[in-house]
Coordinates of C-alpha atoms and ligand atoms in Angstrom, one line a residue:
M1449 CA 45.5 26.7 -32.9
L1450 CA 49.1 27.6 -31.9
S1451 CA 51.9 25.4 -33.0
R1452 CA 54.0 23.8 -30.3
K1453 CA 56.8 26.3 -31.2
Q1454 CA 54.5 29.3 -30.9
Q1455 CA 53.3 28.1 -27.6
E1456 CA 56.8 27.7 -26.2
E1457 CA 57.9 31.1 -27.6
T1458 CA 54.8 32.9 -26.2
K1459 CA 55.3 31.3 -22.8
E1460 CA 58.8 32.6 -22.8
V1461 CA 57.6 36.1 -23.6
A1462 CA 55.0 35.8 -20.9
R1463 CA 57.7 34.8 -18.4
R1464 CA 59.8 37.9 -19.4
V1465 CA 56.8 40.3 -19.0
L1466 CA 56.2 39.0 -15.5
E1467 CA 59.9 39.2 -14.7
D1468 CA 60.2 42.8 -16.1
N1469 CA 57.2 43.9 -14.1
K1470 CA 58.5 42.5 -10.8
Y1471 CA 59.5 45.0 -8.1
E1472 CA 60.4 45.0 -4.5
V1473 CA 59.4 47.6 -1.9
S1474 CA 59.9 47.8 1.9
F1475 CA 57.1 48.8 4.3
N1476 CA 57.3 48.7 8.1
E1477 CA 60.8 47.1 7.6
I1478 CA 59.4 44.2 5.7
L1479 CA 60.4 43.5 2.1
Y1480 CA 57.5 42.9 -0.3
R1481 CA 57.9 41.3 -3.8
R1482 CA 55.0 42.1 -6.2
T1483 CA 54.2 42.7 -9.8
V1484 CA 52.9 45.9 -11.4
P1485 CA 50.3 45.5 -14.1
S1486 CA 52.3 47.6 -16.6
K1487 CA 55.3 49.8 -16.1
K1488 CA 54.0 52.1 -18.6
F1489 CA 51.1 53.4 -16.4
Y1490 CA 49.9 50.9 -13.7
V1491 CA 52.9 51.2 -11.4
H1492 CA 51.2 50.1 -8.1
Q1493 CA 49.6 46.9 -7.0
W1494 CA 46.0 46.1 -7.9
K1495 CA 43.9 43.5 -6.1
W1496 CA 42.3 41.4 -8.9
D1497 CA 45.3 41.8 -11.1
S1498 CA 47.7 40.4 -8.5
A1499 CA 45.3 37.6 -7.6
T1500 CA 45.5 36.6 -11.3
H1501 CA 49.3 37.2 -11.5
A1502 CA 49.8 34.6 -8.8
M1503 CA 47.7 32.1 -10.8
G1504 CA 50.3 32.5 -13.6
L1505 CA 53.3 32.8 -11.4
I1506 CA 52.6 29.5 -9.7
H1507 CA 53.6 27.8 -12.9
L1508 CA 56.9 29.7 -13.1
D1509 CA 58.0 30.4 -9.6
P1510 CA 55.8 29.4 -6.7
E1511 CA 57.6 31.5 -4.1
R1512 CA 56.8 34.6 -6.2
A1513 CA 53.1 33.6 -6.4
Y1514 CA 52.9 33.4 -2.6
D1515 CA 54.8 36.7 -2.2
E1516 CA 52.4 38.4 -4.7
L1517 CA 49.5 37.5 -2.4
R1518 CA 51.4 38.3 0.8
S1519 CA 51.9 41.8 -0.5
L1520 CA 48.2 42.2 -1.1
F1521 CA 47.2 40.9 2.3
A1522 CA 49.6 43.4 3.9
G1523 CA 47.3 46.2 2.8
Q1524 CA 44.2 44.7 4.5
W1525 CA 42.3 47.2 6.7
E1526 CA 41.3 46.6 10.2
N1527 CA 37.7 46.0 9.1
G1528 CA 38.8 43.1 6.9
M1529 CA 38.6 44.9 3.5
I1530 CA 41.4 44.3 1.1
P1531 CA 41.7 47.5 -0.9
H1532 CA 41.8 47.6 -4.7
M1533 CA 45.2 49.3 -4.8
I1534 CA 48.3 49.4 -2.7
F1535 CA 50.5 52.3 -3.6
N1536 CA 54.3 52.3 -4.2
P1537 CA 55.4 55.6 -2.7
A1538 CA 58.3 55.8 -5.1
E1539 CA 56.1 56.1 -8.1
T1540 CA 54.4 59.2 -9.4
K1541 CA 53.3 58.1 -12.9
Y1542 CA 49.8 56.9 -12.1
F1543 CA 46.8 59.0 -11.3
P1544 CA 44.7 59.1 -9.1
S1545 CA 47.6 59.0 -6.7
A1546 CA 47.6 58.2 -3.0
D1547 CA 46.9 61.7 -1.9
V1548 CA 43.5 61.7 -3.6
W1549 CA 42.2 58.9 -1.5
G1550 CA 42.8 60.3 2.0
T1551 CA 42.8 56.8 3.6
G1552 CA 45.8 57.6 5.9
H1553 CA 43.8 56.7 9.1
H1554 CA 43.3 53.1 7.8
A1555 CA 47.0 52.7 6.9
R1556 CA 48.9 49.8 8.4
G1557 CA 52.0 51.8 9.2
E1558 CA 53.6 52.8 6.0
I1559 CA 51.2 50.9 3.7
I1560 CA 49.0 53.4 1.9
T1561 CA 46.0 52.1 0.0
S1562 CA 42.9 53.2 -2.0
G1563 CA 39.6 53.1 -0.1
I1564 CA 37.5 50.8 -2.2
T1565 CA 37.8 47.1 -3.1
Q1566 CA 37.7 44.9 -6.1
P1567 CA 36.2 41.4 -6.9
P1568 CA 37.2 38.7 -4.4
L1569 CA 39.4 36.8 -6.7
I1570 CA 42.1 36.4 -4.0
T1571 CA 40.3 33.4 -2.5
K1572 CA 40.2 31.6 -5.8
S1573 CA 43.9 32.4 -6.2
V1574 CA 44.9 31.0 -2.8
L1575 CA 43.0 27.8 -3.7
Y1576 CA 44.5 27.6 -7.2
I1577 CA 48.1 28.3 -6.3
T1578 CA 48.1 25.9 -3.3
E1579 CA 46.6 23.1 -5.4
H1580 CA 49.1 23.7 -8.2
D1581 CA 52.2 23.8 -6.0
S1582 CA 54.0 20.5 -6.1
D1583 CA 55.4 21.2 -2.6
K1584 CA 52.3 20.2 -0.7
E1585 CA 53.8 21.1 2.7
R1586 CA 54.6 24.6 1.6
A1587 CA 51.1 24.9 0.1
G1588 CA 49.6 23.8 3.4
R1589 CA 51.7 26.3 5.4
F1590 CA 50.5 29.1 3.1
I1591 CA 46.9 28.2 3.7
D1592 CA 47.6 28.3 7.4
E1593 CA 49.2 31.7 7.0
V1594 CA 46.4 33.4 5.2
L1595 CA 43.1 31.6 6.0
D1596 CA 42.1 33.9 8.8
K1597 CA 42.9 36.9 6.6
L1598 CA 40.5 35.5 4.0
V1599 CA 37.9 34.9 6.8
D1600 CA 38.2 38.6 7.6
D1601 CA 37.9 39.6 4.0
H1602 CA 34.7 37.5 3.5
A1603 CA 33.3 38.8 6.8
Y1604 CA 33.8 42.4 5.6
F1605 CA 31.9 41.7 2.4
K1606 CA 29.1 40.0 4.2
K1607 CA 28.8 42.6 7.0
Y1608 CA 29.2 45.8 5.0
R1609 CA 28.3 45.0 1.5
D1610 CA 25.3 42.8 2.2
P1611 CA 23.8 44.4 5.3
K1612 CA 20.3 43.0 4.7
D1613 CA 21.6 39.5 4.1
M1614 CA 20.2 39.1 0.6
G1615 CA 23.0 37.1 -0.8
L1616 CA 24.0 40.0 -3.1
L1617 CA 26.9 42.4 -2.4
T1618 CA 26.6 46.1 -3.2
I1619 CA 29.4 47.9 -5.0
V1620 CA 29.8 51.7 -4.6
H1621 CA 32.2 52.6 -7.3
P1622 CA 32.5 51.3 -10.9
W1623 CA 36.2 50.8 -10.2
E1624 CA 35.2 48.2 -7.6
T1625 CA 34.1 45.9 -10.4
G1626 CA 37.4 46.5 -12.3
T1627 CA 35.2 47.1 -15.4
D1628 CA 35.2 50.8 -14.9
N1629 CA 33.3 52.3 -17.9
S1630 CA 31.1 49.4 -18.7
P1631 CA 27.8 50.6 -20.2
R1632 CA 26.0 48.9 -17.3
F1633 CA 27.0 51.8 -15.0
D1634 CA 25.9 54.6 -17.4
D1635 CA 22.4 55.2 -16.1
A1636 CA 23.3 55.1 -12.4
M1637 CA 26.4 57.3 -12.9
E1638 CA 24.5 59.8 -15.1
R1639 CA 22.2 60.4 -12.1
I1640 CA 25.2 62.3 -10.7
E1641 CA 24.7 65.7 -12.2
L1642 CA 28.0 67.2 -13.5
A1643 CA 26.8 70.6 -12.3
D1644 CA 26.7 69.3 -8.8
I1645 CA 30.4 68.3 -8.8
P1646 CA 32.6 71.0 -7.2
D1647 CA 35.2 72.6 -9.4
R1648 CA 37.9 71.5 -6.9
V1649 CA 37.1 67.9 -7.8
K1650 CA 36.7 68.6 -11.5
D1651 CA 40.1 70.2 -11.5
L1652 CA 41.7 67.0 -10.3
N1653 CA 40.9 65.6 -13.8
K1654 CA 43.7 67.8 -15.2
R1655 CA 46.2 65.5 -13.3
R1656 CA 45.0 62.5 -15.4
T1657 CA 48.1 60.7 -16.8
D1658 CA 46.4 57.8 -18.6
I1659 CA 45.4 59.9 -21.5
K1660 CA 48.9 61.3 -21.9
L1661 CA 50.8 58.1 -21.5
G1662 CA 48.2 56.0 -23.4
K1663 CA 45.6 56.8 -26.0
A1664 CA 42.6 58.9 -25.0
A1665 CA 40.4 56.9 -27.4
H1666 CA 41.1 53.8 -25.5
R1667 CA 40.3 55.2 -22.1
P1668 CA 37.2 56.5 -20.1
T1669 CA 36.0 60.0 -21.0
P1670 CA 36.4 63.2 -18.9
Q1671 CA 32.8 62.9 -17.8
D1672 CA 33.4 59.4 -16.5
Y1673 CA 36.4 60.7 -14.5
Y1674 CA 34.5 63.7 -13.0
R1675 CA 32.1 61.2 -11.5
Y1676 CA 34.7 58.7 -10.5
L1677 CA 36.6 61.3 -8.6
Y1678 CA 33.5 62.8 -7.2
L1679 CA 32.6 59.5 -5.5
V1680 CA 36.1 59.1 -4.1
D1681 CA 35.9 62.7 -2.7
L1682 CA 32.5 62.0 -1.1
F1683 CA 33.6 58.8 0.5
R1684 CA 36.7 60.5 1.7
Q1685 CA 34.6 63.2 3.4
W1686 CA 32.7 60.3 5.1
Q1687 CA 36.0 59.0 6.3
W1688 CA 35.6 55.8 4.5
N1689 CA 32.9 54.7 6.9
Y1690 CA 31.2 51.9 5.0
T1691 CA 27.9 52.0 6.9
T1692 CA 27.5 55.6 5.7
I1693 CA 28.8 54.9 2.3
I1694 CA 26.3 52.0 1.6
E1695 CA 23.4 54.0 2.9
Q1696 CA 24.2 57.4 1.2
S1697 CA 26.3 56.8 -1.9
P1698 CA 24.7 58.2 -5.0
F1699 CA 26.0 55.2 -6.8
A1700 CA 25.4 51.7 -5.5
M1701 CA 24.7 48.6 -7.5
Q1702 CA 24.2 44.8 -7.1
D1703 CA 26.4 43.9 -10.0
V1704 CA 26.1 40.4 -11.6
L1705 CA 29.9 40.2 -12.4
F1706 CA 31.0 41.0 -8.9
N1707 CA 28.3 38.7 -7.3
S1708 CA 29.2 35.8 -9.6
L1709 CA 32.7 36.1 -8.4
W1710 CA 31.5 36.3 -4.8
Y1711 CA 29.6 33.1 -5.4
E1712 CA 32.8 31.5 -6.7
A1713 CA 34.9 33.0 -3.8
N1714 CA 32.6 31.3 -1.2
R1715 CA 32.8 28.0 -3.0
C1716 CA 36.6 28.2 -3.0
M1717 CA 36.6 29.4 0.7
A1718 CA 34.6 26.3 1.7
L1719 CA 37.1 24.0 0.0
L1720 CA 40.0 25.8 1.7
C1721 CA 38.3 25.4 5.1
R1722 CA 37.6 21.7 4.5
K1723 CA 41.2 21.1 3.7
K1724 CA 42.1 22.4 7.1
G1725 CA 39.3 20.5 8.9
R1726 CA 37.4 23.7 9.6
T1727 CA 34.1 22.0 8.8
K1728 CA 31.6 24.4 10.5
E1729 CA 33.1 27.4 8.7
A1730 CA 33.1 25.4 5.4
E1731 CA 29.3 24.9 5.9
T1732 CA 28.9 28.7 6.4
Y1733 CA 30.6 29.5 3.1
E1734 CA 28.7 26.7 1.3
A1735 CA 25.5 28.3 2.6
W1736 CA 26.6 31.8 1.5
A1737 CA 27.4 30.4 -2.0
D1738 CA 24.0 28.8 -2.2
Q1739 CA 22.3 32.0 -1.0
T1740 CA 24.2 34.0 -3.7
K1741 CA 23.4 31.4 -6.3
E1742 CA 19.6 31.7 -5.6
A1743 CA 19.8 35.5 -5.5
L1744 CA 21.7 35.6 -8.8
L1745 CA 19.1 33.3 -10.5
T1746 CA 16.4 35.9 -9.5
L1747 CA 18.4 38.4 -11.6
W1748 CA 17.7 36.4 -14.8
N1749 CA 15.1 38.2 -16.8
P1750 CA 13.2 35.8 -19.1
E1751 CA 11.8 38.6 -21.3
F1752 CA 15.2 40.1 -22.1
K1753 CA 16.8 36.7 -22.0
Q1754 CA 19.7 38.0 -19.9
F1755 CA 20.8 38.7 -16.4
I1756 CA 20.3 42.3 -15.1
D1757 CA 22.0 44.4 -12.5
M1758 CA 20.2 46.4 -9.8
D1759 CA 20.7 50.0 -9.1
V1760 CA 20.2 50.1 -5.4
A1761 CA 21.5 53.5 -4.5
K1762 CA 19.6 55.3 -1.6
G1763 CA 17.0 52.6 -1.4
R1764 CA 16.3 52.5 -5.2
S1765 CA 15.5 49.3 -6.9
V1766 CA 15.9 49.9 -10.6
M1767 CA 16.6 47.2 -13.1
I1768 CA 19.6 47.8 -15.4
R1769 CA 19.4 46.1 -18.7
E1770 CA 22.7 46.5 -20.6
N1771 CA 23.9 43.7 -22.9
T1772 CA 27.4 43.4 -21.7
N1773 CA 29.6 40.2 -21.2
A1774 CA 29.0 40.5 -17.4
I1775 CA 25.8 38.5 -18.1
F1776 CA 27.9 35.4 -18.7
L1777 CA 29.5 35.3 -15.3
P1778 CA 26.7 33.3 -13.6
L1779 CA 28.0 30.5 -15.8
Y1780 CA 30.1 29.8 -12.8
I1781 CA 27.0 28.2 -11.3
P1782 CA 27.2 24.5 -12.4
D1783 CA 24.3 23.1 -14.4
L1784 CA 22.3 26.3 -14.8
P1785 CA 18.6 25.9 -15.5
E1786 CA 18.0 25.0 -19.1
E1787 CA 16.3 28.2 -20.1
I1788 CA 19.1 30.3 -18.8
L1789 CA 21.9 28.2 -20.3
E1790 CA 20.2 28.1 -23.7
G1791 CA 19.8 31.9 -23.6
L1792 CA 23.4 32.5 -22.7
L1793 CA 24.8 30.0 -25.2
Q1794 CA 22.6 31.5 -27.9
K1795 CA 24.1 35.0 -27.2
L1796 CA 27.6 33.6 -27.2
S1797 CA 27.0 32.0 -30.6
D1798 CA 25.3 35.0 -32.3
P1799 CA 27.6 36.9 -34.6
Q1800 CA 25.5 40.0 -34.1
E1801 CA 26.2 39.9 -30.4
Y1802 CA 29.2 38.1 -29.0
A1803 CA 30.4 35.6 -31.7
T1804 CA 32.9 38.1 -33.1
S1805 CA 36.2 37.3 -34.7
F1806 CA 37.9 37.5 -31.4
P1807 CA 35.2 36.8 -28.8
V1808 CA 34.0 37.7 -26.2
P1809 CA 33.6 41.5 -26.6
T1810 CA 32.8 43.3 -23.3
T1811 CA 29.6 44.8 -24.9
A1812 CA 27.4 43.1 -27.5
L1813 CA 28.3 44.2 -31.0
N1814 CA 24.8 45.2 -31.8
S1815 CA 24.4 47.3 -28.6
P1816 CA 24.1 51.0 -29.3
K1817 CA 26.7 51.4 -26.5
F1818 CA 29.3 49.2 -28.3
D1819 CA 32.6 51.1 -28.7
L1820 CA 35.3 49.3 -30.5
M1821 CA 38.3 50.6 -28.7
R1822 CA 37.2 52.2 -25.4
Y1823 CA 38.3 50.1 -22.4
W1824 CA 35.3 48.1 -21.2
R1825 CA 32.7 49.2 -23.7
G1826 CA 33.6 46.8 -26.5
P1827 CA 37.1 45.4 -26.6
T1828 CA 37.8 41.8 -25.7
W1829 CA 39.7 41.3 -22.4
P1830 CA 41.6 38.1 -21.5
I1831 CA 40.3 38.2 -17.9
T1832 CA 36.6 38.1 -18.7
N1833 CA 37.4 35.4 -21.3
L1834 CA 39.0 33.4 -18.5
F1835 CA 35.8 33.7 -16.4
I1836 CA 33.6 32.7 -19.3
I1837 CA 35.9 29.8 -20.2
E1838 CA 35.8 28.5 -16.7
G1839 CA 32.0 29.0 -16.5
L1840 CA 31.4 27.1 -19.8
G1841 CA 33.4 24.3 -18.3
R1842 CA 30.9 23.9 -15.5
Q1843 CA 28.0 23.4 -17.9
N1844 CA 27.1 19.9 -19.2
H1845 CA 26.2 20.9 -22.7
P1846 CA 28.0 20.1 -26.0
K1847 CA 27.6 23.6 -27.3
A1848 CA 29.3 24.9 -24.1
K1849 CA 32.3 22.7 -24.7
K1850 CA 32.7 23.9 -28.3
L1851 CA 32.4 27.5 -27.4
Q1852 CA 34.9 27.0 -24.7
E1853 CA 37.4 25.4 -27.0
N1854 CA 36.9 28.3 -29.5
I1855 CA 37.5 31.0 -26.8
V1856 CA 40.5 29.3 -25.4
G1857 CA 42.1 28.9 -28.8
K1858 CA 41.5 32.4 -29.9
T1859 CA 42.6 34.0 -26.7
L1860 CA 45.9 32.2 -26.8
A1861 CA 46.3 32.9 -30.6
V1862 CA 45.5 36.6 -30.3
I1863 CA 47.9 37.1 -27.4
A1864 CA 50.7 35.2 -29.3
E1865 CA 50.1 37.3 -32.5
Q1866 CA 49.4 40.7 -31.1
G1867 CA 51.5 40.7 -27.9
F1868 CA 50.6 41.1 -24.2
Y1869 CA 48.1 44.0 -24.2
E1870 CA 45.3 44.9 -21.8
Y1871 CA 42.5 44.4 -24.4
Y1872 CA 42.0 43.8 -28.1
D1873 CA 39.7 44.8 -31.0
P1874 CA 37.1 42.1 -30.9
T1875 CA 36.6 42.4 -34.7
L1876 CA 40.2 41.7 -35.3
Q1877 CA 39.6 39.6 -38.4
N1878 CA 37.6 42.4 -40.1
Y1879 CA 40.5 44.8 -39.5
Q1880 CA 43.0 42.3 -40.8
L1881 CA 41.0 41.8 -44.0
S1882 CA 40.4 45.5 -44.7
N1883 CA 43.9 46.3 -43.4
K1884 CA 42.4 49.4 -41.8
H1885 CA 43.5 50.5 -38.4
K1886 CA 46.2 47.8 -38.6
D1887 CA 48.0 49.2 -35.7
E1888 CA 44.9 49.3 -33.5
K1889 CA 44.2 45.6 -32.9
A1890 CA 46.0 45.5 -29.5
L1891 CA 44.7 48.2 -27.2
G1892 CA 45.5 49.8 -23.9
F1893 CA 48.9 49.5 -22.3
G1894 CA 51.3 46.8 -23.4
S1895 CA 53.7 44.4 -21.6
F1896 CA 50.7 43.8 -19.4
S1897 CA 51.2 41.3 -16.5
W1898 CA 47.5 40.1 -16.3
T1899 CA 47.6 39.0 -20.0
A1900 CA 50.9 37.2 -19.4
A1901 CA 49.5 35.4 -16.3
I1902 CA 46.3 34.5 -18.1
F1903 CA 48.3 33.1 -21.1
L1904 CA 50.1 30.8 -18.7
Y1905 CA 47.0 29.9 -16.8
L1906 CA 45.1 28.9 -20.0
Y1907 CA 48.1 27.1 -21.4
H1908 CA 48.5 25.0 -18.3
N1909 CA 44.9 24.2 -17.7
Y1910 CA 43.5 23.8 -21.3
I1911 CA 46.5 23.0 -23.5
V1912 CA 48.9 21.0 -21.4
T1913 CA 46.4 18.9 -19.5
G1914 CA 43.4 19.4 -21.8
E1915 CA 41.3 19.2 -18.6
K1916 CA 38.0 21.0 -17.6
Ligands
DGY626 C1 42.3 52.6 -13.9 O1 43.1 53.5 -13.5 O2 42.0 52.5 -15.1 C2 41.9 51.6 -12.9 O3 40.9 50.7 -13.5 C3 41.3 52.2 -11.7 O4 41.5 51.2 -10.7

């Protein structure tokens, strides 16, 4: 547990990280104010990062929280999709750069974006920041300003990503989940033969900057990148036509993490619509949330005692059983059936799986795929902890409450002790004891805005008010 002094000091550092990562950019003669994830590498705007930044910024500077989201909405495509990245043309540090995507025909004037999306956290963010703004009139005006944009975003997901109306969205690139190299994508991605990837695409890999600016051991492998870039190249050839992409992409998954956040987004959307007296629409989003809830429950596998993902590329229907922390995201569904809840709580309490010194690792410790330092294959990330913390709060079970307290306390303590990194060694304690790899507890890029925003969010929701 952090002392009051440590809390205050760390809050101040969080504020400074978000301040240092702020930048302004003009497009179409409008000035946008936004926050980069990290000046060391991630120098553009990312969808789910920014949605989270706003949820921290609301506690520091509400106008900045609103501006952060305004800037994201500015990149929305005509078909309703909010892309996962909006580029800053003044920056060259990050790869893959704007020219790789070839999305120019979708651009709104000068605003150049990627061609895929990311989890629909923005709806939750709009609800959260407007509920936590003490100026209720301003909050109401902001909902009026963006509600129809959210309607278009949800309509895009429903129309293009769930064309058979099953309640489950399909993602077509691991980057869409934000958990790029999670083991749950291995089998599906390995179906793409490296030999089939043209040299021209493989050559793009030479432009990678992440492994020069950061540590290669913390980042996805070259084989991962060949396949990531191959998918981008393919979709580009199909001119980012999402009917074609969904039907023909060699990679397509119904992912539990993404769909749990879709469930949550529809729940939040219904609440936003109700606030504005848009009752009929609220009922639609409630129905979508219910439909997704039922569909997610069918992905529980009683034999494996975990949720599974579905590889649905080109009409396939193949179960993916990887023990990653994505299986905990359906905790967002309140009062899960007893068997499911017991199964998940058991895994979260098991030191062989997820009860590590700094929980919750992205892959179970005893999985053959566990990799201590490599991005989403083992390290603990504050963002997935936030989801699990919130989900545990929806369950009426004493063990859930205890687990939640433990994860909140450790997340805040590790951030305070190790600094504002992307991700952390989940076995921290062991390394401290053995004093081995002592510089490798905090991983990825530092001065990371997401982590600063999450610190503020957890502090305000679980320490200051003690609520949930
Ligand atoms: C990266 O560059 O690591 C991102 O996750 C892709 O969006």
